[in-house]
Amino acid sequence: AIIGLSHLCLQTKLNAQQKDYIRKVYNSANSLLRIINDILDFSKIEAGKMSMEFINFSLDEVLGSVVSMISLQAKEKNLEVVTETAMNMPTSFVGDPSRLGQVLLNLTNNAIKFTKAGELVIVTELLEKDEEFVRLQFTVRDTGIGMTPEQVAGLFQAFTQADSSTTRKYGGTGLGLTISKRLIEMMGGTIRAETELDKGSSFIFDVRLGVSEQVIVKPLIPPSDLRGIRVLAVDDNESAITVMADYLTSFSFQVIKARDAKEAIAAVREADMSGEPFDLVIMDYMMPGMDGITTIAKMRNEMSLSKFPLVIMATAYGENDVVKRADEEALVDGFLVKPISPSLLLEVIMEVFGHAQIDSKKSGMAYASVRDFRGLLSGAKILLVEDNEMNQQVARELLEQACITVFLAENGKQAVEIVRRERLDGILMDLQMPVMDGLTATREIRKDPRFAHLPILAMTANAMSGDRELCLEAGMQDHIAKPVDPKEMFTTLVRWIKPESAKPFQKMAEQGIRQEIRLENNKADLLLLPDIQGVDTKAGLLCMGGNLKGYLNLLAKFRTSHGCADTGIREALADNDFILLEQLAHTLRGVSATIGAGTLAGRIELFESAIKKKSGSGRIEYLLNDFTSELASVCTGIDQLLYNITAEEKPPTVMEETVDLIEMRNHLFRKAAKQLAMYDTAIVHTLSSMHVCALSAETLEWVIRMESQVEKYEFEGTTETLTQCASALGIDLETEDA
């Protein structure tokens, strides 16, 4: 009755405070039911009758339910509850949400039970991911009494507790951890404890879950007018402010942290005097010395600011008296109930800035599709810094699909020169390059105050966390891993890139629709293109945004440029030039992954690792021979595929001249001339269409030459070639088509 009636009450119109109370009644009743079920679960485990569900569920809902159920206990002990969820985390899975929540609830209840003061932190991380399954790791960390090694040894035994004295201070049956361990094992994981007496405990477990096909998880993206706003985050708890700053930074906001009222007031004053005032302040309520309400009131009443920021008050429990006082004394613009989640944080921010409330099921404002990304990025000017020709092609074509103007630099030195010369909206920076590497180039760019906030994103095959830290230390804002996943790349770009001169959306939309149609038409190619031995051609084609012709060109370039890469590697090895050796291996690994040669990339990675570790010559030689054999197999497969496709196409070099073909050819030549005059990259598609009506081998050679020039961005040279060809064919480029 309590559970049912509470549920019905939640469906009625309630104010925020009432809804909070009834939700806690509902969740607490469920918690009581779980205590009874623990007894039944243990009986089922003993009888070998325990079973698991496999249903679609939302991780946010599981974590939200757990936090709601423990919030009252945490409040009574004045404990700070912090949830930290990795931003690359999908939120929809297939598994048993009830059992996962049961484990988390048991661990968090224990943490609160054995903690007098401080905090409770729930960390969720993504360990592994493939098309069908993911492995998640959860850490429940407290600042409680900790345990001795002897107590840890008996943790997961039934009816055994750390506090086993006759004058026990802590309740419980001793079944929770036993049941949790068994449930985790049934979800394909393990659990362990890290603890020290009087210094707190961490319980760490992992589970294997299915990937949901019903719910497409889309990234949290603020609207374009909010990207880049300056935010001051104020909280005295280190864990809480670190998590909040990470979330805010992922939204593309410029974040400054303050740990008490004094720091907050100083930061607001300094920002206002510098001419870059904060747009938003997120202020914790409960802080030592001066609380958040008093701090905001002091700013309003005693500081003469040119622009007063919007204010969101963060409070752990949402008490009615706190809300009322904040409204009356500090005139705050919004409230945030802790612990925060990324979606809740962005929702509240958008509300105070006057945007419609986010509804992930109804609104696409914060959850953007790839087509939406084009609308947000249209007209952006991005510098692509990449020394590898194949990687240049992949990244450039993907960026141009989103109506982005791409500048190209082949090393860090060229990048620095272009940044000083051109007005850019962002930079995609490779790390390992000749002349000047990406980290050095970034540091050089950041030396100039004009480029202090210019978005610089690392784009490299080095996807380890340590490499990401190096990028951030050098002054980069984010990291895109190779091989590039188009949706992930656009997601990251939208977080940071705000075009200074956006293209008209209608033109962008028309191009986007044409591109969607082309991708739709290429679905047959996705299905029919055969895999090569050692190459997942479907994955490679997807990396090219479904561009079949571009992918086939990529395979051909790989064969030509890297088919004999092992020769250069062997020469570098013979000369003991380990720097060159590592660079050659790194490049080959990256392009191999890009075309879909995952096995080859994996073997090269082992070789590269052995080089870095200065392994013995025997192992290095073995790994070199191993990936060389795979490389030869991949190249043979590419040769066969390209031969078969060429044999099937058999394009004629001479066609019969007809009035229609001549008119089409002349129209395309005039269209190309206009596009070249406007530096329009759509010239690529026009030249491709010319193949159909080339009419002679000589004309086809002209067209192929122009395609090569455009690929190198030689627009002036292409114009000259087009003019010469048109003159030879008697085409008047100035004549308007009928």
XYZ file of C-alpha atoms in Angstrom, residues 122-513:
392
model
C 30.340 6.908 -6.203
C 32.567 6.731 -9.297
C 31.458 5.052 -12.536
C 33.984 4.338 -15.296
C 33.938 2.630 -18.692
C 36.614 -0.092 -18.848
C 35.805 -1.850 -22.134
C 33.347 -1.439 -24.974
C 32.533 -3.316 -28.159
C 29.456 -3.596 -30.364
C 27.548 -5.920 -28.022
C 28.957 -5.564 -24.506
C 30.540 -3.078 -22.120
C 32.426 -3.510 -18.863
C 31.767 -0.880 -16.216
C 33.720 -0.277 -13.028
C 32.073 1.181 -9.914
C 33.980 2.552 -6.932
C 32.230 3.377 -3.648
C 34.685 5.414 -1.556
C 34.202 6.770 1.971
C 36.184 8.614 4.638
C 35.075 6.266 7.420
C 36.736 4.109 10.044
C 38.474 1.778 7.590
C 39.477 -1.801 8.407
C 42.413 -3.922 9.454
C 43.788 -6.674 7.173
C 42.198 -9.265 9.467
C 38.790 -7.649 9.090
C 39.160 -7.466 5.297
C 39.926 -11.191 5.174
C 36.458 -12.059 6.485
C 34.496 -9.446 4.554
C 32.625 -11.600 2.036
C 31.733 -14.473 4.356
C 28.066 -14.938 5.293
C 26.952 -13.585 8.677
C 30.444 -12.151 9.287
C 31.001 -8.457 10.017
C 33.970 -6.208 10.630
C 32.450 -5.217 13.996
C 31.924 -8.577 15.727
C 32.268 -7.452 19.355
C 29.522 -8.041 21.928
C 29.067 -4.269 22.259
C 28.449 -3.688 18.572
C 27.855 -0.089 17.497
C 26.764 -0.947 13.957
C 23.739 -3.003 12.960
C 23.247 -5.425 10.101
C 23.032 -9.139 9.421
C 26.349 -9.733 7.662
C 24.586 -10.905 4.486
C 24.909 -7.812 2.306
C 28.476 -8.258 1.046
C 28.030 -11.993 0.553
C 24.977 -11.428 -1.620
C 26.659 -8.511 -3.447
C 29.722 -10.615 -4.279
C 27.545 -13.380 -5.709
C 25.450 -10.948 -7.758
C 28.582 -9.284 -9.159
C 29.991 -12.666 -10.153
C 26.694 -13.484 -11.910
C 27.126 -10.217 -13.857
C 30.586 -11.369 -14.991
C 32.637 -9.288 -12.564
C 34.693 -9.278 -9.387
C 34.801 -7.146 -6.235
C 37.655 -6.095 -3.969
C 38.233 -3.742 -1.056
C 41.017 -1.190 -0.557
C 41.113 0.165 2.972
C 43.277 1.489 5.783
C 42.310 1.734 9.435
C 40.912 5.197 10.307
C 41.434 6.418 6.732
C 38.364 5.137 4.913
C 37.542 2.343 2.485
C 36.967 1.835 -1.233
C 34.918 -1.040 -2.596
C 35.642 -1.560 -6.297
C 33.692 -3.878 -8.561
C 33.142 -4.368 -12.278
C 30.226 -5.844 -14.235
C 29.641 -6.905 -17.828
C 26.459 -5.500 -19.416
C 24.866 -5.632 -22.836
C 24.594 -2.602 -25.110
C 20.999 -1.444 -25.522
C 19.690 -1.272 -29.091
C 16.443 0.452 -28.140
C 17.869 3.676 -26.757
C 20.393 5.737 -28.686
C 22.437 7.701 -26.177
C 23.259 11.148 -27.470
C 25.790 13.559 -26.041
C 24.909 16.515 -23.837
C 25.405 19.627 -25.950
C 24.428 23.157 -24.835
C 22.875 25.495 -27.426
C 25.313 27.578 -29.469
C 24.725 30.829 -27.537
C 25.822 29.187 -24.268
C 28.985 27.525 -25.518
C 32.105 29.170 -24.121
C 30.418 31.016 -21.235
C 32.541 31.805 -18.166
C 31.481 29.941 -15.025
C 32.664 30.191 -11.421
C 32.146 26.948 -9.446
C 32.315 27.325 -5.652
C 32.439 24.356 -3.245
C 34.606 23.558 -0.236
C 34.549 19.803 -0.943
C 37.434 18.844 -3.249
C 35.695 15.843 -4.810
C 32.462 17.742 -5.448
C 34.124 20.750 -7.080
C 36.392 18.563 -9.234
C 33.441 16.576 -10.575
C 31.375 19.723 -11.210
C 34.265 21.434 -13.006
C 34.785 18.369 -15.222
C 31.113 18.338 -16.199
C 31.080 22.091 -16.894
C 34.256 21.863 -18.953
C 32.757 19.039 -21.028
C 29.917 21.444 -21.938
C 32.601 23.755 -23.473
C 32.318 26.275 -20.592
C 35.353 28.192 -19.287
C 35.537 27.197 -15.624
C 37.237 28.799 -12.618
C 37.118 27.033 -9.235
C 36.875 28.597 -5.766
C 36.846 26.712 -2.462
C 35.254 29.235 -0.102
C 33.502 32.602 0.068
C 36.737 34.600 0.187
C 38.114 32.994 -2.982
C 34.748 33.381 -4.732
C 34.466 37.101 -3.990
C 38.058 37.695 -5.106
C 37.503 35.745 -8.351
C 34.319 37.686 -9.220
C 36.012 41.021 -8.522
C 39.098 40.128 -10.583
C 37.038 38.879 -13.529
C 34.932 42.031 -13.584
C 37.991 44.307 -13.460
C 39.667 42.379 -16.300
C 36.689 42.982 -18.581
C 35.764 39.286 -18.694
C 33.051 38.953 -16.030
C 31.499 35.606 -15.186
C 28.239 34.693 -16.890
C 27.268 32.208 -14.193
C 28.155 31.367 -10.593
C 27.301 27.948 -9.134
C 27.539 28.383 -5.357
C 27.455 25.655 -2.731
C 25.203 26.523 0.198
C 26.959 24.761 3.100
C 30.512 26.111 3.423
C 32.677 26.874 6.464
C 32.969 30.500 7.564
C 30.433 32.143 5.292
C 27.657 30.124 3.655
C 26.677 30.459 0.006
C 23.569 32.582 0.566
C 25.469 35.154 2.626
C 28.266 35.186 0.019
C 25.912 35.958 -2.870
C 24.048 38.580 -0.826
C 27.383 40.248 -0.016
C 28.301 40.336 -3.707
C 24.958 41.920 -4.615
C 24.959 44.519 -1.846
C 28.625 45.481 -1.502
C 30.233 44.979 -4.920
C 29.722 47.404 -7.807
C 29.972 45.020 -10.754
C 29.593 46.003 -14.403
C 27.689 42.753 -14.947
C 26.240 40.572 -12.198
C 26.299 36.883 -13.153
C 23.344 34.543 -12.958
C 23.483 32.442 -9.773
C 22.588 28.808 -9.117
C 22.539 27.680 -5.483
C 23.686 24.083 -4.939
C 22.390 22.363 -1.820
C 22.552 18.757 -0.753
C 19.006 18.349 0.485
C 16.809 21.119 -0.917
C 15.373 22.163 2.446
C 12.433 24.524 2.214
C 13.944 27.105 4.582
C 17.181 27.191 2.560
C 15.258 27.735 -0.669
C 13.152 30.491 0.886
C 16.148 32.269 2.412
C 18.151 32.053 -0.846
C 15.222 33.584 -2.728
C 14.740 36.443 -0.290
C 18.322 37.311 0.686
C 20.415 36.392 -2.354
C 17.850 36.579 -5.203
C 19.296 33.424 -6.747
C 18.187 32.400 -10.242
C 18.009 28.637 -9.773
C 18.607 25.678 -7.473
C 20.606 22.486 -7.909
C 20.097 19.511 -5.606
C 23.291 17.561 -4.974
C 24.737 15.121 -5.855
C 24.675 16.338 -9.449
C 24.580 14.437 -12.725
C 25.664 15.945 -16.084
C 22.105 16.006 -17.457
C 20.655 17.608 -14.318
C 23.416 20.222 -14.242
C 22.886 21.234 -17.867
C 19.114 21.230 -17.408
C 19.273 23.726 -14.535
C 21.791 25.925 -16.366
C 19.594 26.090 -19.447
C 16.571 26.956 -17.330
C 18.262 29.959 -15.693
C 19.413 31.198 -19.115
C 15.837 31.076 -20.375
C 15.996 27.961 -22.546
C 13.302 25.318 -22.597
C 13.716 22.532 -20.081
C 15.541 19.496 -21.421
C 13.503 16.393 -22.030
C 15.737 13.720 -23.482
C 12.710 11.928 -24.933
C 11.180 14.976 -26.603
C 13.841 17.596 -27.171
C 16.871 17.556 -29.405
C 18.366 20.749 -27.987
C 20.892 19.123 -25.702
C 21.003 15.734 -27.369
C 22.237 16.304 -30.882
C 22.387 13.983 -33.882
C 25.132 14.107 -36.508
C 22.882 16.216 -38.707
C 22.368 18.636 -35.803
C 26.152 18.874 -35.442
C 26.343 20.242 -38.973
C 23.976 23.017 -38.000
C 26.170 23.943 -35.036
C 29.487 23.713 -36.909
C 28.501 25.168 -40.276
C 30.964 27.850 -41.346
C 33.640 27.005 -38.787
C 37.288 27.458 -39.775
C 39.453 24.663 -38.445
C 43.158 24.036 -38.808
C 43.981 20.344 -39.273
C 47.578 19.634 -38.226
C 48.514 16.187 -39.520
C 51.600 14.886 -41.319
C 50.074 11.669 -42.688
C 48.378 12.022 -46.072
C 45.762 9.334 -45.418
C 44.781 10.764 -42.060
C 44.548 14.180 -43.694
C 42.093 12.848 -46.249
C 39.875 11.114 -43.694
C 39.674 14.073 -41.316
C 39.315 16.677 -44.057
C 36.451 14.904 -45.818
C 34.574 14.332 -42.567
C 34.975 17.978 -41.584
C 33.873 19.228 -44.988
C 30.689 17.155 -44.705
C 29.754 19.499 -41.848
C 30.370 22.623 -44.003
C 33.649 23.343 -42.188
C 36.457 25.219 -43.938
C 39.659 23.237 -43.415
C 43.183 24.660 -43.335
C 45.989 22.100 -43.492
C 49.413 22.030 -41.819
C 51.825 19.103 -42.046
C 53.783 19.895 -38.876
C 53.672 22.031 -35.762
C 55.836 24.797 -37.204
C 53.457 25.316 -40.124
C 50.557 25.268 -37.670
C 52.030 28.107 -35.591
C 52.531 30.189 -38.741
C 48.953 29.608 -39.961
C 47.469 30.435 -36.545
C 49.227 33.803 -36.586
C 47.987 34.473 -40.138
C 44.388 33.187 -40.229
C 41.298 33.756 -38.069
C 40.435 30.265 -36.820
C 37.668 28.755 -34.715
C 39.706 25.755 -33.595
C 42.617 23.394 -34.188
C 42.828 19.608 -34.517
C 46.414 18.756 -33.545
C 48.305 15.520 -34.087
C 51.018 14.792 -31.504
C 53.855 13.009 -33.298
C 55.065 15.027 -36.309
C 58.375 15.991 -37.912
C 59.980 19.433 -37.477
C 57.770 20.340 -34.467
C 55.473 17.989 -32.533
C 51.926 18.826 -31.463
C 52.658 19.431 -27.791
C 55.437 21.916 -28.587
C 53.262 23.665 -31.178
C 50.436 24.011 -28.662
C 52.753 25.565 -26.092
C 54.027 28.029 -28.720
C 50.483 29.031 -29.669
C 49.459 29.511 -26.034
C 52.354 31.940 -25.477
C 50.393 34.545 -27.465
C 47.573 35.999 -25.281
C 45.377 36.350 -28.388
C 45.084 32.565 -28.581
C 44.652 31.826 -24.877
C 41.116 30.494 -25.429
C 41.440 29.162 -29.006
C 40.179 25.532 -28.850
C 43.014 23.068 -29.514
C 41.987 19.407 -29.596
C 44.479 16.553 -29.737
C 43.785 14.027 -32.494
C 46.106 11.071 -32.140
C 46.304 7.304 -31.953
C 47.721 7.678 -28.428
C 44.483 7.166 -26.488
C 45.934 6.233 -23.092
C 45.025 8.350 -20.072
C 48.656 9.419 -19.590
C 48.748 10.843 -23.112
C 45.532 12.732 -22.433
C 47.123 14.309 -19.357
C 50.117 15.424 -21.435
C 47.742 17.087 -23.898
C 45.903 18.947 -21.152
C 49.153 20.073 -19.535
C 50.351 21.469 -22.857
C 47.210 23.608 -23.137
C 44.839 21.446 -25.184
C 41.199 21.220 -24.143
C 40.250 17.711 -25.246
C 41.316 14.551 -27.015
C 39.974 12.715 -30.101
C 41.270 9.173 -30.557
C 42.270 7.655 -33.902
C 40.895 5.933 -35.854
C 38.359 8.721 -35.875
C 34.754 7.828 -35.077
C 32.686 10.477 -36.942
C 29.985 10.872 -34.272
C 32.532 11.082 -31.442
C 34.602 13.599 -33.396
C 31.593 15.836 -34.098
C 30.448 15.482 -30.482
C 33.824 16.719 -29.241
C 33.983 19.507 -31.818
C 30.564 20.840 -30.855
C 31.666 21.036 -27.215
C 34.461 23.446 -28.095
C 33.967 25.002 -31.545
C 31.730 28.040 -31.943
C 31.954 29.428 -35.519
C 32.682 33.129 -35.623
C 31.033 33.429 -39.051
C 28.397 30.735 -39.367
C 27.108 29.830 -42.836
C 23.373 30.303 -43.489
C 21.665 27.271 -42.024
C 19.447 26.711 -45.086
C 22.411 26.180 -47.398
C 24.001 23.929 -44.841
C 20.781 21.990 -44.425
C 20.443 21.449 -48.174
C 23.976 20.127 -48.377
C 23.326 17.995 -45.282
C 20.218 16.495 -46.888
